[in-house]
Amino acid sequence: MHTLEIGNRSFVISRAQKEDVPQLVALLADDVLGRDRESLDLESYERAFARIDRDENQLLIAVRDEKDSLVATMQLTLIPSLSRGGATRLQIEAVRVAGSTRGAAWARHCSSGPISGDGSTVRSSRS
C-alpha cells in the first residue's frame, strides 16, 4: 500500500482485491461510455479479475479515500516489445475516478506515473 497526500486529502493506493470487484464495476459504469457498455452481471467481471490477478504483468489498482471508499482505479499492463532494443512498455488503461473525487488533482498526480512513497516506480508486488 502507498499513501498519496493531495492538499488536505489522503488516498491509499493498493492492489485491487476480489472483494473490490462490485465497486470497481460501479466506477467503470459511472461515465458516459460505461453506462451503456458495462453489465450488472458480476460473474464475468469476477472471471476477468481472476485472470488479471494471476498475470504478473498486470496490476489492477484500487484507490481509497479517508472514509475507505473506493474512489479510483486503473489497470497497468507491462508489455514486452521488440522495439527499442526489447524494451518493456507500460500501458495504463481503464482509469476511472469517482465523481466525488474528480477535481482533487488525483489524475494529474497519477498521469506523471505511479510513484511510491520513496519516489520509485510502484511495482506490482502482491500484498
GROMACS .gro file of C-alpha atoms in nm:
model
  127
    1MET     CA    1   0.000   0.000   0.000
    2HIS     CA    2   0.104   0.354  -0.070
    3THR     CA    3  -0.042   0.680   0.053
    4LEU     CA    4  -0.084   0.987  -0.165
    5GLU     CA    5  -0.144   1.322   0.003
    6ILE     CA    6  -0.311   1.584  -0.216
    7GLY     CA    7  -0.392   1.909  -0.040
    8ASN     CA    8  -0.598   1.817   0.263
    9ARG     CA    9  -0.697   1.478   0.118
   10SER     CA   10  -0.531   1.143   0.170
   11PHE     CA   11  -0.562   0.844  -0.066
   12VAL     CA   12  -0.442   0.487  -0.015
   13ILE     CA   13  -0.328   0.311  -0.332
   14SER     CA   14  -0.319  -0.069  -0.332
   15ARG     CA   15  -0.362  -0.377  -0.546
   16ALA     CA   16  -0.732  -0.441  -0.602
   17GLN     CA   17  -0.878  -0.746  -0.430
   18LYS     CA   18  -1.158  -0.978  -0.542
   19GLU     CA   19  -1.388  -0.813  -0.286
   20ASP     CA   20  -1.341  -0.482  -0.473
   21VAL     CA   21  -1.497  -0.608  -0.797
   22PRO     CA   22  -1.850  -0.471  -0.737
   23GLN     CA   23  -1.713  -0.124  -0.656
   24LEU     CA   24  -1.471  -0.137  -0.950
   25VAL     CA   25  -1.756  -0.223  -1.186
   26ALA     CA   26  -1.959   0.065  -1.043
   27LEU     CA   27  -1.670   0.302  -1.124
   28LEU     CA   28  -1.644   0.161  -1.477
   29ALA     CA   29  -2.017   0.214  -1.529
   30ASP     CA   30  -2.010   0.569  -1.391
   31ASP     CA   31  -1.922   0.752  -1.712
   32VAL     CA   32  -2.079   0.830  -2.048
   33LEU     CA   33  -1.938   0.525  -2.227
   34GLY     CA   34  -1.963   0.286  -1.935
   35ARG     CA   35  -2.333   0.344  -1.876
   36ASP     CA   36  -2.420   0.153  -2.192
   37ARG     CA   37  -2.118  -0.074  -2.210
   38GLU     CA   38  -2.088  -0.226  -1.861
   39SER     CA   39  -2.312  -0.501  -1.723
   40LEU     CA   40  -2.470  -0.576  -1.388
   41ASP     CA   41  -2.362  -0.941  -1.420
   42LEU     CA   42  -2.062  -0.954  -1.184
   43GLU     CA   43  -1.969  -1.310  -1.279
   44SER     CA   44  -1.792  -1.206  -1.599
   45TYR     CA   45  -1.603  -0.932  -1.412
   46GLU     CA   46  -1.500  -1.177  -1.140
   47ARG     CA   47  -1.360  -1.414  -1.405
   48ALA     CA   48  -1.172  -1.126  -1.568
   49PHE     CA   49  -1.040  -1.013  -1.229
   50ALA     CA   50  -0.906  -1.364  -1.160
   51ARG     CA   51  -0.721  -1.367  -1.495
   52ILE     CA   52  -0.577  -1.020  -1.433
   53ASP     CA   53  -0.474  -1.103  -1.077
   54ARG     CA   54  -0.292  -1.422  -1.183
   55ASP     CA   55  -0.090  -1.240  -1.450
   56GLU     CA   56   0.234  -1.099  -1.308
   57ASN     CA   57   0.238  -0.839  -1.587
   58GLN     CA   58  -0.092  -0.690  -1.468
   59LEU     CA   59  -0.167  -0.458  -1.179
   60LEU     CA   60  -0.522  -0.352  -1.108
   61ILE     CA   61  -0.512  -0.058  -0.869
   62ALA     CA   62  -0.774   0.042  -0.613
   63VAL     CA   63  -0.760   0.389  -0.460
   64ARG     CA   64  -0.944   0.458  -0.135
   65ASP     CA   65  -1.014   0.788   0.035
   66GLU     CA   66  -1.012   0.880   0.404
   67LYS     CA   67  -1.352   0.709   0.450
   68ASP     CA   68  -1.215   0.386   0.296
   69SER     CA   69  -1.442   0.436  -0.009
   70LEU     CA   70  -1.304   0.305  -0.337
   71VAL     CA   71  -1.277   0.628  -0.539
   72ALA     CA   72  -1.049   0.545  -0.831
   73THR     CA   73  -0.896   0.263  -1.031
   74MET     CA   74  -0.660   0.195  -1.318
   75GLN     CA   75  -0.511  -0.112  -1.480
   76LEU     CA   76  -0.138  -0.123  -1.552
   77THR     CA   77  -0.002  -0.375  -1.802
   78LEU     CA   78   0.363  -0.449  -1.871
   79ILE     CA   79   0.407  -0.530  -2.240
   80PRO     CA   80   0.724  -0.687  -2.382
   81SER     CA   81   0.831  -0.521  -2.704
   82LEU     CA   82   1.081  -0.586  -2.981
   83SER     CA   83   1.123  -0.215  -3.048
   84ARG     CA   84   1.376  -0.001  -2.861
   85GLY     CA   85   1.604  -0.296  -2.803
   86GLY     CA   86   1.343  -0.520  -2.646
   87ALA     CA   87   1.208  -0.260  -2.405
   88THR     CA   88   0.921  -0.329  -2.172
   89ARG     CA   89   0.636  -0.082  -2.205
   90LEU     CA   90   0.370   0.014  -1.953
   91GLN     CA   91   0.014   0.055  -2.072
   92ILE     CA   92  -0.229   0.241  -1.846
   93GLU     CA   93  -0.597   0.185  -1.912
   94ALA     CA   94  -0.942   0.176  -1.752
   95VAL     CA   95  -0.866   0.487  -1.547
   96ARG     CA   96  -1.176   0.589  -1.357
   97VAL     CA   97  -1.223   0.844  -1.080
   98ALA     CA   98  -1.545   0.871  -0.878
   99GLY     CA   99  -1.741   1.191  -0.922
  100SER     CA  100  -1.683   1.276  -0.556
  101THR     CA  101  -1.307   1.274  -0.614
  102ARG     CA  102  -1.283   1.442  -0.954
  103GLY     CA  103  -1.112   1.775  -0.925
  104ALA     CA  104  -0.891   1.657  -0.637
  105ALA     CA  105  -0.590   1.658  -0.872
  106TRP     CA  106  -0.562   1.281  -0.828
  107ALA     CA  107  -0.550   1.215  -1.202
  108ARG     CA  108  -0.275   1.473  -1.253
  109HIS     CA  109  -0.059   1.301  -0.991
  110CYS     CA  110  -0.120   0.960  -1.147
  111SER     CA  111  -0.053   1.077  -1.502
  112SER     CA  112   0.305   1.151  -1.404
  113GLY     CA  113   0.341   0.780  -1.327
  114PRO     CA  114   0.257   0.556  -1.034
  115ILE     CA  115   0.507   0.658  -0.769
  116SER     CA  116   0.576   0.502  -0.433
  117GLY     CA  117   0.646   0.698  -0.119
  118ASP     CA  118   1.022   0.693  -0.180
  119GLY     CA  119   0.988   0.824  -0.537
  120SER     CA  120   1.048   0.491  -0.708
  121THR     CA  121   0.805   0.333  -0.952
  122VAL     CA  122   0.534   0.128  -0.782
  123ARG     CA  123   0.592  -0.239  -0.851
  124SER     CA  124   0.315  -0.495  -0.888
  125SER     CA  125   0.412  -0.680  -0.569
  126ARG     CA  126   0.137  -0.882  -0.412
  127SER     CA  127   0.032  -0.797  -0.060
   0.00000   0.00000   0.00000
